PDB file of C-alpha atoms in Angstrom:
ATOM      1  CA  MET Z   1     -41.058 -22.059  10.535  1.00 50.00           C
ATOM      2  CA  ASN Z   2     -39.295 -19.696  12.976  1.00 74.00           C
ATOM      3  CA  LEU Z   3     -36.211 -21.009  14.775  1.00 91.00           C
ATOM      4  CA  THR Z   4     -33.651 -19.264  16.985  1.00 95.00           C
ATOM      5  CA  GLN Z   5     -30.309 -20.500  18.283  1.00 96.00           C
ATOM      6  CA  ALA Z   6     -27.609 -18.681  20.279  1.00 97.00           C
ATOM      7  CA  PHE Z   7     -23.865 -19.178  19.789  1.00 97.00           C
ATOM      8  CA  GLY Z   8     -20.680 -17.681  21.201  1.00 96.00           C
ATOM      9  CA  ASP Z   9     -21.917 -17.614  24.805  1.00 94.00           C
ATOM     10  CA  GLY Z  10     -25.058 -15.847  23.640  1.00 96.00           C
ATOM     11  CA  GLY Z  11     -23.254 -13.086  21.756  1.00 97.00           C
ATOM     12  CA  ILE Z  12     -24.216 -14.404  18.329  1.00 98.00           C
ATOM     13  CA  VAL Z  13     -27.889 -15.070  17.688  1.00 98.00           C
ATOM     14  CA  ALA Z  14     -29.099 -16.931  14.611  1.00 98.00           C
ATOM     15  CA  ALA Z  15     -32.716 -17.102  13.537  1.00 98.00           C
ATOM     16  CA  VAL Z  16     -34.632 -18.389  10.537  1.00 97.00           C
ATOM     17  CA  ASP Z  17     -37.872 -16.800   9.357  1.00 94.00           C
ATOM     18  CA  GLY Z  18     -39.198 -18.773   6.417  1.00 92.00           C
ATOM     19  CA  HIS Z  19     -36.143 -19.135   4.187  1.00 96.00           C
ATOM     20  CA  VAL Z  20     -34.372 -15.971   5.374  1.00 98.00           C
ATOM     21  CA  GLY Z  21     -31.686 -16.307   8.034  1.00 98.00           C
ATOM     22  CA  LEU Z  22     -30.713 -13.590  10.498  1.00 98.00           C
ATOM     23  CA  LEU Z  23     -27.240 -13.553  12.020  1.00 98.00           C
ATOM     24  CA  THR Z  24     -27.127 -10.926  14.759  1.00 98.00           C
ATOM     25  CA  ILE Z  25     -24.011  -9.676  16.567  1.00 98.00           C
ATOM     26  CA  SER Z  26     -25.609  -9.219  19.977  1.00 97.00           C
ATOM     27  CA  ASN Z  27     -23.464  -7.074  22.252  1.00 96.00           C
ATOM     28  CA  ALA Z  28     -25.135  -3.681  21.929  1.00 95.00           C
ATOM     29  CA  ARG Z  29     -23.794  -2.350  25.245  1.00 94.00           C
ATOM     30  CA  ARG Z  30     -20.284  -2.544  23.732  1.00 95.00           C
ATOM     31  CA  LYS Z  31     -21.329  -1.382  20.263  1.00 97.00           C
ATOM     32  CA  ASN Z  32     -21.527  -5.033  19.177  1.00 98.00           C
ATOM     33  CA  ALA Z  33     -17.829  -5.679  19.678  1.00 97.00           C
ATOM     34  CA  LEU Z  34     -16.921  -9.358  19.289  1.00 97.00           C
ATOM     35  CA  ASN Z  35     -14.998 -11.312  21.895  1.00 95.00           C
ATOM     36  CA  LEU Z  36     -13.189 -14.565  21.134  1.00 94.00           C
ATOM     37  CA  ALA Z  37     -16.232 -16.736  21.847  1.00 96.00           C
ATOM     38  CA  MET Z  38     -18.321 -14.589  19.506  1.00 97.00           C
ATOM     39  CA  TRP Z  39     -15.782 -14.859  16.699  1.00 97.00           C
ATOM     40  CA  GLN Z  40     -15.994 -18.624  17.079  1.00 96.00           C
ATOM     41  CA  GLY Z  41     -19.777 -18.377  17.177  1.00 97.00           C
ATOM     42  CA  VAL Z  42     -19.987 -16.638  13.804  1.00 98.00           C
ATOM     43  CA  ALA Z  43     -18.790 -19.724  11.958  1.00 96.00           C
ATOM     44  CA  GLU Z  44     -21.042 -22.012  14.018  1.00 97.00           C
ATOM     45  CA  ALA Z  45     -24.092 -19.808  13.451  1.00 98.00           C
ATOM     46  CA  THR Z  46     -23.498 -19.538   9.712  1.00 98.00           C
ATOM     47  CA  SER Z  47     -23.250 -23.315   9.402  1.00 96.00           C
ATOM     48  CA  TRP Z  48     -26.419 -23.760  11.461  1.00 97.00           C
ATOM     49  CA  LEU Z  49     -28.363 -21.305   9.305  1.00 97.00           C
ATOM     50  CA  ALA Z  50     -27.362 -23.170   6.150  1.00 94.00           C
ATOM     51  CA  SER Z  51     -28.484 -26.438   7.750  1.00 95.00           C
ATOM     52  CA  GLN Z  52     -31.908 -24.908   8.451  1.00 95.00           C
ATOM     53  CA  ASP Z  53     -32.501 -24.197   4.728  1.00 93.00           C
ATOM     54  CA  ALA Z  54     -31.859 -20.469   4.929  1.00 97.00           C
ATOM     55  CA  ARG Z  55     -31.577 -19.284   1.329  1.00 97.00           C
ATOM     56  CA  ALA Z  56     -30.245 -15.830   2.206  1.00 98.00           C
ATOM     57  CA  ILE Z  57     -28.625 -14.529   5.399  1.00 98.00           C
ATOM     58  CA  ILE Z  58     -28.878 -11.009   6.817  1.00 98.00           C
ATOM     59  CA  LEU Z  59     -25.844 -10.085   8.945  1.00 98.00           C
ATOM     60  CA  GLN Z  60     -26.636  -7.288  11.394  1.00 98.00           C
ATOM     61  CA  GLY Z  61     -25.774  -5.648  14.683  1.00 98.00           C
ATOM     62  CA  ASP Z  62     -28.155  -5.714  17.620  1.00 98.00           C
ATOM     63  CA  GLY Z  63     -29.874  -2.588  18.906  1.00 96.00           C
ATOM     64  CA  GLY Z  64     -30.482  -0.797  15.621  1.00 94.00           C
ATOM     65  CA  VAL Z  65     -27.641   1.713  16.173  1.00 97.00           C
ATOM     66  CA  ASP Z  66     -24.263   0.150  15.331  1.00 98.00           C
ATOM     67  CA  PHE Z  67     -23.191  -2.761  13.169  1.00 98.00           C
ATOM     68  CA  SER Z  68     -20.007  -3.632  15.053  1.00 98.00           C
ATOM     69  CA  ALA Z  69     -17.032  -1.913  16.667  1.00 97.00           C
ATOM     70  CA  GLY Z  70     -14.917  -4.950  15.733  1.00 95.00           C
ATOM     71  CA  ALA Z  71     -12.866  -6.990  18.165  1.00 91.00           C
ATOM     72  CA  ASP Z  72     -13.436  -6.498  21.897  1.00 91.00           C
ATOM     73  CA  ILE Z  73     -10.156  -4.846  22.884  1.00 89.00           C
ATOM     74  CA  SER Z  74     -10.878  -5.243  26.600  1.00 88.00           C
ATOM     75  CA  GLU Z  75      -9.872  -8.912  26.445  1.00 88.00           C
ATOM     76  CA  PHE Z  76      -6.667  -8.429  24.405  1.00 86.00           C
ATOM     77  CA  ASP Z  77      -4.406  -8.551  27.488  1.00 85.00           C
ATOM     78  CA  GLU Z  78      -5.542 -12.138  27.917  1.00 85.00           C
ATOM     79  CA  VAL Z  79      -6.368 -13.564  24.488  1.00 82.00           C
ATOM     80  CA  ARG Z  80      -4.152 -11.461  22.200  1.00 82.00           C
ATOM     81  CA  LYS Z  81      -1.209 -10.576  24.402  1.00 84.00           C
ATOM     82  CA  ASP Z  82       1.681 -11.926  22.299  1.00 85.00           C
ATOM     83  CA  THR Z  83       2.470 -13.590  18.974  1.00 86.00           C
ATOM     84  CA  ALA Z  84       1.356 -17.086  20.013  1.00 88.00           C
ATOM     85  CA  SER Z  85      -1.972 -16.003  21.470  1.00 85.00           C
ATOM     86  CA  ALA Z  86      -2.542 -13.541  18.632  1.00 83.00           C
ATOM     87  CA  LEU Z  87      -2.102 -16.262  16.043  1.00 86.00           C
ATOM     88  CA  ALA Z  88      -4.642 -18.434  17.856  1.00 87.00           C
ATOM     89  CA  TYR Z  89      -7.020 -15.476  18.031  1.00 86.00           C
ATOM     90  CA  GLU Z  90      -6.570 -14.762  14.328  1.00 88.00           C
ATOM     91  CA  THR Z  91      -7.446 -18.362  13.540  1.00 91.00           C
ATOM     92  CA  ALA Z  92     -10.899 -17.658  15.000  1.00 92.00           C
ATOM     93  CA  ASN Z  93     -11.036 -14.337  13.105  1.00 91.00           C
ATOM     94  CA  SER Z  94     -10.176 -16.022   9.834  1.00 94.00           C
ATOM     95  CA  ALA Z  95     -12.731 -18.777  10.384  1.00 95.00           C
ATOM     96  CA  ALA Z  96     -15.435 -16.153  10.942  1.00 97.00           C
ATOM     97  CA  PHE Z  97     -14.517 -14.208   7.809  1.00 97.00           C
ATOM     98  CA  ALA Z  98     -14.342 -17.423   5.788  1.00 96.00           C
ATOM     99  CA  ALA Z  99     -17.732 -18.549   7.081  1.00 97.00           C
ATOM    100  CA  ILE Z 100     -19.337 -15.373   5.742  1.00 98.00           C
ATOM    101  CA  ARG Z 101     -17.333 -15.359   2.503  1.00 97.00           C
ATOM    102  CA  GLU Z 102     -17.865 -19.058   1.802  1.00 96.00           C
ATOM    103  CA  ALA Z 103     -21.430 -19.407   3.077  1.00 97.00           C
ATOM    104  CA  PRO Z 104     -23.331 -21.452   0.484  1.00 96.00           C
ATOM    105  CA  VAL Z 105     -26.010 -18.754   0.260  1.00 97.00           C
ATOM    106  CA  PRO Z 106     -25.729 -14.980  -0.217  1.00 98.00           C
ATOM    107  CA  VAL Z 107     -24.982 -12.907   2.887  1.00 98.00           C
ATOM    108  CA  ILE Z 108     -26.297  -9.343   3.099  1.00 98.00           C
ATOM    109  CA  ALA Z 109     -24.607  -7.015   5.608  1.00 98.00           C
ATOM    110  CA  LYS Z 110     -27.040  -4.426   6.999  1.00 98.00           C
ATOM    111  CA  LEU Z 111     -24.888  -1.486   8.055  1.00 98.00           C
ATOM    112  CA  ARG Z 112     -25.806   1.235  10.510  1.00 97.00           C
ATOM    113  CA  GLY Z 113     -23.488   3.347  12.613  1.00 98.00           C
ATOM    114  CA  ILE Z 114     -20.076   2.045  13.577  1.00 98.00           C
ATOM    115  CA  CYS Z 115     -18.450  -0.565  11.350  1.00 98.00           C
ATOM    116  CA  PHE Z 116     -14.846  -0.741  12.525  1.00 97.00           C
ATOM    117  CA  GLY Z 117     -11.969  -3.191  12.359  1.00 95.00           C
ATOM    118  CA  GLY Z 118     -13.114  -6.786  12.459  1.00 95.00           C
ATOM    119  CA  GLY Z 119     -16.685  -5.581  12.012  1.00 97.00           C
ATOM    120  CA  LEU Z 120     -15.656  -4.033   8.724  1.00 97.00           C
ATOM    121  CA  GLY Z 121     -13.902  -7.296   7.923  1.00 97.00           C
ATOM    122  CA  LEU Z 122     -17.131  -9.223   8.403  1.00 98.00           C
ATOM    123  CA  ALA Z 123     -19.037  -6.737   6.250  1.00 98.00           C
ATOM    124  CA  ALA Z 124     -16.321  -6.919   3.583  1.00 97.00           C
ATOM    125  CA  ALA Z 125     -16.669 -10.715   3.469  1.00 97.00           C
ATOM    126  CA  ALA Z 126     -20.416 -10.429   2.785  1.00 98.00           C
ATOM    127  CA  ASP Z 127     -21.808 -10.631  -0.744  1.00 98.00           C
ATOM    128  CA  ILE Z 128     -23.962  -7.506  -0.521  1.00 98.00           C
ATOM    129  CA  ARG Z 129     -23.574  -4.456   1.744  1.00 98.00           C
ATOM    130  CA  ILE Z 130     -26.496  -2.101   2.260  1.00 98.00           C
ATOM    131  CA  GLY Z 131     -26.201   0.860   4.601  1.00 97.00           C
ATOM    132  CA  ASP Z 132     -27.683   4.172   5.580  1.00 97.00           C
ATOM    133  CA  GLU Z 133     -26.266   7.659   6.066  1.00 97.00           C
ATOM    134  CA  THR Z 134     -25.239   6.961   9.681  1.00 97.00           C
ATOM    135  CA  GLY Z 135     -22.456   4.577   8.661  1.00 97.00           C
ATOM    136  CA  ARG Z 136     -18.958   5.196   9.993  1.00 98.00           C
ATOM    137  CA  PHE Z 137     -16.172   2.959   8.754  1.00 98.00           C
ATOM    138  CA  ALA Z 138     -12.566   2.479   9.856  1.00 97.00           C
ATOM    139  CA  VAL Z 139      -9.685   0.015   9.920  1.00 96.00           C
ATOM    140  CA  PRO Z 140      -7.893   1.142  13.117  1.00 94.00           C
ATOM    141  CA  ALA Z 141      -5.136  -1.477  13.263  1.00 92.00           C
ATOM    142  CA  GLY Z 142      -2.430   1.183  12.983  1.00 93.00           C
ATOM    143  CA  LYS Z 143      -3.718   2.912  16.120  1.00 93.00           C
ATOM    144  CA  LEU Z 144      -3.584  -0.341  18.063  1.00 89.00           C
ATOM    145  CA  GLY Z 145      -0.141  -1.470  16.920  1.00 90.00           C
ATOM    146  CA  LEU Z 146      -1.316  -4.695  15.317  1.00 86.00           C
ATOM    147  CA  ALA Z 147      -1.772  -6.028  11.788  1.00 86.00           C
ATOM    148  CA  TYR Z 148      -4.631  -7.901  10.140  1.00 86.00           C
ATOM    149  CA  PRO Z 149      -4.171 -11.356   8.567  1.00 84.00           C
ATOM    150  CA  ALA Z 150      -3.856 -11.421   4.799  1.00 89.00           C
ATOM    151  CA  ASP Z 151      -7.136 -13.245   4.240  1.00 88.00           C
ATOM    152  CA  ALA Z 152      -9.054 -10.521   6.073  1.00 88.00           C
ATOM    153  CA  MET Z 153      -7.123  -7.859   4.182  1.00 93.00           C
ATOM    154  CA  ALA Z 154      -8.024  -9.525   0.896  1.00 94.00           C
ATOM    155  CA  ASP Z 155     -11.722  -9.028   1.654  1.00 95.00           C
ATOM    156  CA  ILE Z 156     -11.144  -5.397   2.645  1.00 96.00           C
ATOM    157  CA  VAL Z 157      -9.171  -4.662  -0.535  1.00 96.00           C
ATOM    158  CA  ALA Z 158     -11.812  -6.345  -2.687  1.00 94.00           C
ATOM    159  CA  ALA Z 159     -14.614  -4.414  -0.998  1.00 96.00           C
ATOM    160  CA  LEU Z 160     -12.994  -0.972  -0.755  1.00 96.00           C
ATOM    161  CA  GLY Z 161     -10.745  -1.100  -3.811  1.00 95.00           C
ATOM    162  CA  GLN Z 162      -6.964  -0.921  -3.592  1.00 95.00           C
ATOM    163  CA  ALA Z 163      -6.599   2.848  -3.336  1.00 95.00           C
ATOM    164  CA  THR Z 164      -9.232   3.366  -0.631  1.00 96.00           C
ATOM    165  CA  ALA Z 165      -8.044   0.293   1.271  1.00 96.00           C
ATOM    166  CA  ARG Z 166      -4.526   1.708   1.407  1.00 96.00           C
ATOM    167  CA  LEU Z 167      -5.796   5.057   2.650  1.00 97.00           C
ATOM    168  CA  ALA Z 168      -8.034   3.400   5.243  1.00 96.00           C
ATOM    169  CA  VAL Z 169      -5.388   1.020   6.569  1.00 96.00           C
ATOM    170  CA  PHE Z 170      -2.387   3.375   6.514  1.00 97.00           C
ATOM    171  CA  THR Z 171      -4.189   6.344   8.111  1.00 97.00           C
ATOM    172  CA  ALA Z 172      -6.700   4.483  10.332  1.00 96.00           C
ATOM    173  CA  ARG Z 173      -9.040   7.403   9.644  1.00 96.00           C
ATOM    174  CA  GLN Z 174     -12.823   7.190   9.792  1.00 97.00           C
ATOM    175  CA  PHE Z 175     -14.949   7.360   6.645  1.00 97.00           C
ATOM    176  CA  SER Z 176     -18.616   8.251   6.338  1.00 96.00           C
ATOM    177  CA  ALA Z 177     -21.008   6.445   4.042  1.00 95.00           C
ATOM    178  CA  ALA Z 178     -20.748   9.465   1.709  1.00 93.00           C
ATOM    179  CA  ASP Z 179     -16.930   9.203   1.716  1.00 94.00           C
ATOM    180  CA  LEU Z 180     -17.193   5.631   0.405  1.00 92.00           C
ATOM    181  CA  ALA Z 181     -19.823   6.394  -2.220  1.00 86.00           C
ATOM    182  CA  GLY Z 182     -17.352   6.014  -5.060  1.00 86.00           C
ATOM    183  CA  SER Z 183     -15.461   2.995  -3.714  1.00 91.00           C
ATOM    184  CA  GLY Z 184     -18.165   0.422  -4.328  1.00 91.00           C
ATOM    185  CA  PHE Z 185     -18.065  -0.719  -0.696  1.00 96.00           C
ATOM    186  CA  LEU Z 186     -21.772  -0.097  -0.264  1.00 96.00           C
ATOM    187  CA  THR Z 187     -23.829  -1.988  -2.810  1.00 96.00           C
ATOM    188  CA  MET Z 188     -26.663   0.384  -1.988  1.00 96.00           C
ATOM    189  CA  GLN Z 189     -27.167   3.346   0.345  1.00 96.00           C
ATOM    190  CA  VAL Z 190     -30.702   4.146   1.504  1.00 97.00           C
ATOM    191  CA  GLU Z 191     -32.371   6.430   4.025  1.00 96.00           C
ATOM    192  CA  SER Z 192     -32.216   5.117   7.577  1.00 96.00           C
ATOM    193  CA  ALA Z 193     -35.979   4.666   7.792  1.00 97.00           C
ATOM    194  CA  ALA Z 194     -35.927   2.440   4.705  1.00 98.00           C
ATOM    195  CA  LEU Z 195     -32.936   0.264   5.604  1.00 98.00           C
ATOM    196  CA  ASP Z 196     -34.751  -2.607   7.323  1.00 98.00           C
ATOM    197  CA  GLU Z 197     -37.411  -2.845   4.624  1.00 98.00           C
ATOM    198  CA  THR Z 198     -34.886  -2.629   1.797  1.00 98.00           C
ATOM    199  CA  VAL Z 199     -32.661  -5.368   3.200  1.00 98.00           C
ATOM    200  CA  ALA Z 200     -35.635  -7.601   4.008  1.00 98.00           C
ATOM    201  CA  GLY Z 201     -36.962  -7.148   0.473  1.00 98.00           C
ATOM    202  CA  ILE Z 202     -33.673  -8.092  -1.152  1.00 98.00           C
ATOM    203  CA  ALA Z 203     -33.318 -11.135   1.119  1.00 98.00           C
ATOM    204  CA  ALA Z 204     -36.873 -12.183   0.244  1.00 97.00           C
ATOM    205  CA  ASP Z 205     -36.163 -11.801  -3.477  1.00 97.00           C
ATOM    206  CA  ILE Z 206     -33.109 -14.045  -3.152  1.00 98.00           C
ATOM    207  CA  ALA Z 207     -34.978 -16.600  -1.041  1.00 97.00           C
ATOM    208  CA  ALA Z 208     -37.779 -16.806  -3.627  1.00 96.00           C
ATOM    209  CA  ASN Z 209     -35.387 -17.810  -6.396  1.00 97.00           C
ATOM    210  CA  ALA Z 210     -34.200 -21.329  -7.156  1.00 97.00           C
ATOM    211  CA  PRO Z 211     -31.741 -22.215  -4.358  1.00 95.00           C
ATOM    212  CA  LEU Z 212     -29.502 -24.429  -6.498  1.00 96.00           C
ATOM    213  CA  SER Z 213     -29.222 -21.663  -9.081  1.00 96.00           C
ATOM    214  CA  VAL Z 214     -28.325 -19.028  -6.480  1.00 97.00           C
ATOM    215  CA  ARG Z 215     -25.785 -21.297  -4.790  1.00 96.00           C
ATOM    216  CA  ALA Z 216     -24.137 -22.148  -8.119  1.00 96.00           C
ATOM    217  CA  SER Z 217     -24.034 -18.474  -9.024  1.00 96.00           C
ATOM    218  CA  LYS Z 218     -22.354 -17.553  -5.733  1.00 96.00           C
ATOM    219  CA  VAL Z 219     -19.633 -20.155  -6.285  1.00 95.00           C
ATOM    220  CA  SER Z 220     -19.204 -18.960  -9.868  1.00 95.00           C
ATOM    221  CA  ILE Z 221     -18.778 -15.339  -8.770  1.00 94.00           C
ATOM    222  CA  ARG Z 222     -16.262 -16.372  -6.115  1.00 93.00           C
ATOM    223  CA  ALA Z 223     -14.351 -18.357  -8.746  1.00 93.00           C
ATOM    224  CA  VAL Z 224     -14.194 -15.352 -11.077  1.00 92.00           C
ATOM    225  CA  VAL Z 225     -13.051 -12.978  -8.332  1.00 89.00           C
ATOM    226  CA  ALA Z 226     -10.460 -15.372  -6.871  1.00 86.00           C
ATOM    227  CA  GLY Z 227      -9.265 -16.877 -10.153  1.00 89.00           C
ATOM    228  CA  ASP Z 228      -9.296 -20.213  -8.337  1.00 86.00           C
ATOM    229  CA  SER Z 229      -9.312 -23.313 -10.548  1.00 91.00           C
ATOM    230  CA  ALA Z 230     -10.851 -25.528  -7.844  1.00 92.00           C
ATOM    231  CA  LEU Z 231     -13.705 -23.047  -7.385  1.00 90.00           C
ATOM    232  CA  GLN Z 232     -14.132 -22.861 -11.154  1.00 92.00           C
ATOM    233  CA  ALA Z 233     -14.489 -26.630 -11.309  1.00 95.00           C
ATOM    234  CA  GLU Z 234     -16.988 -26.613  -8.443  1.00 92.00           C
ATOM    235  CA  ALA Z 235     -18.961 -23.818 -10.111  1.00 92.00           C
ATOM    236  CA  ALA Z 236     -19.101 -25.848 -13.320  1.00 94.00           C
ATOM    237  CA  ARG Z 237     -20.295 -28.920 -11.411  1.00 95.00           C
ATOM    238  CA  GLN Z 238     -23.004 -27.048  -9.532  1.00 93.00           C
ATOM    239  CA  GLY Z 239     -24.088 -25.170 -12.646  1.00 93.00           C
ATOM    240  CA  ALA Z 240     -24.443 -28.367 -14.660  1.00 96.00           C
ATOM    241  CA  ALA Z 241     -26.446 -30.016 -11.876  1.00 95.00           C
ATOM    242  CA  THR Z 242     -29.150 -27.335 -12.069  1.00 95.00           C
ATOM    243  CA  PHE Z 243     -30.277 -28.666 -15.456  1.00 95.00           C
ATOM    244  CA  ASP Z 244     -31.260 -32.012 -13.935  1.00 94.00           C
ATOM    245  CA  SER Z 245     -33.087 -30.439 -10.991  1.00 95.00           C
ATOM    246  CA  ALA Z 246     -36.795 -30.403 -10.209  1.00 95.00           C
ATOM    247  CA  ASP Z 247     -36.478 -26.642  -9.768  1.00 93.00           C
ATOM    248  CA  TYR Z 248     -35.370 -26.223 -13.389  1.00 93.00           C
ATOM    249  CA  ARG Z 249     -38.453 -28.154 -14.499  1.00 95.00           C
ATOM    250  CA  GLU Z 250     -40.594 -26.032 -12.200  1.00 93.00           C
ATOM    251  CA  GLY Z 251     -39.060 -22.827 -13.541  1.00 93.00           C
ATOM    252  CA  ARG Z 252     -39.808 -23.783 -17.132  1.00 94.00           C
ATOM    253  CA  ALA Z 253     -43.352 -24.874 -16.260  1.00 95.00           C
ATOM    254  CA  ALA Z 254     -44.060 -21.675 -14.300  1.00 92.00           C
ATOM    255  CA  PHE Z 255     -42.820 -19.550 -17.184  1.00 92.00           C
ATOM    256  CA  ALA Z 256     -45.018 -21.416 -19.687  1.00 95.00           C
ATOM    257  CA  GLU Z 257     -48.024 -21.240 -17.373  1.00 95.00           C
ATOM    258  CA  LYS Z 258     -47.441 -17.570 -16.535  1.00 94.00           C
ATOM    259  CA  ARG Z 259     -47.357 -18.166 -12.761  1.00 93.00           C
ATOM    260  CA  LYS Z 260     -44.888 -17.682  -9.958  1.00 92.00           C
ATOM    261  CA  ALA Z 261     -42.503 -20.600  -9.556  1.00 92.00           C
ATOM    262  CA  VAL Z 262     -42.314 -22.438  -6.234  1.00 93.00           C
ATOM    263  CA  PHE Z 263     -38.802 -23.745  -5.741  1.00 94.00           C
ATOM    264  CA  THR Z 264     -37.826 -26.507  -3.327  1.00 92.00           C
ATOM    265  CA  GLY Z 265     -34.064 -26.666  -3.743  1.00 88.00           C
ATOM    266  CA  ARG Z 266     -34.197 -30.086  -5.356  1.00 92.00           C
TER     267      ARG Z 266
END
C-alpha cells in the first residue's frame, strides 16, 4: 500500500511504502528551510504516518542535496518579531521536535548537505542519524541574536555531547561530518552513493521486526536517557504486554520452524 499526504501548506510531504514512512521537508529552492506552517506540519505528518501503520520513519530533505537550513528567516519580521510572537513560534518548534522525539516508532534522519539550526534540532530529535561526507552542521543562533528553547537544546546536547554542543552553540561555527566523527552525532557515516540504500535497508530491518517489541524498546530507551519515572512505568507496561501478543507467539513459532517471522503488530 502506497499513500501520500501533504501537510504544512505542501511543505511537508508524508508517504508510506509498505510499513516504512517517509517524512520529507519539501522546500528545496530554499535549502529545505521550514516556515511556520511547515513546523506545524511536522507534528501532523508524524501523527499521520503512525496512524498508517508505519513501523519506521525516514526523515529527509527534498532534492537530494540538503537536509534542512532550519527555520525560514525570511518570515521572522512577521512571525518571530518580538518576545510574544517568538514564544508562539517556539511552541510550533517544540511540537515538531517532540513529534520526532516521541514518535511511537523509530525515526531515521537521512543527512546530506546543510543541516543547520532547527534542521539540526529535528535531526537531533531522531533516534538514528545516518549521513554522508557532504554533511555540514551548525547551530547559528548566536549569529542571529536569538536563543533556542531548552527542550530543543536538550536534544542537541544529547546528540552532540556536552562539550561539542557548547562549542557549536557558543561559536556558531560550521562542522563537517568528519569534524563530528567522535561526537556520536552520526550513528553511521557512509559514502554518498550508498546513503539512500543504507537508510532504506535499516528502515526495512526495523519494519520487519515485531512492532510492539520495537515500540516498547523505544519507550524504554527514552526512559533510560531521560530518567523519567512516568516513561519507565510506560516502558514496563508496554514490555509486559509483548508477552501476551500474537507476535510473540509468531516469533517463537518461526524460530522453532526455522522460518522468517511475519509480524502483524498484534
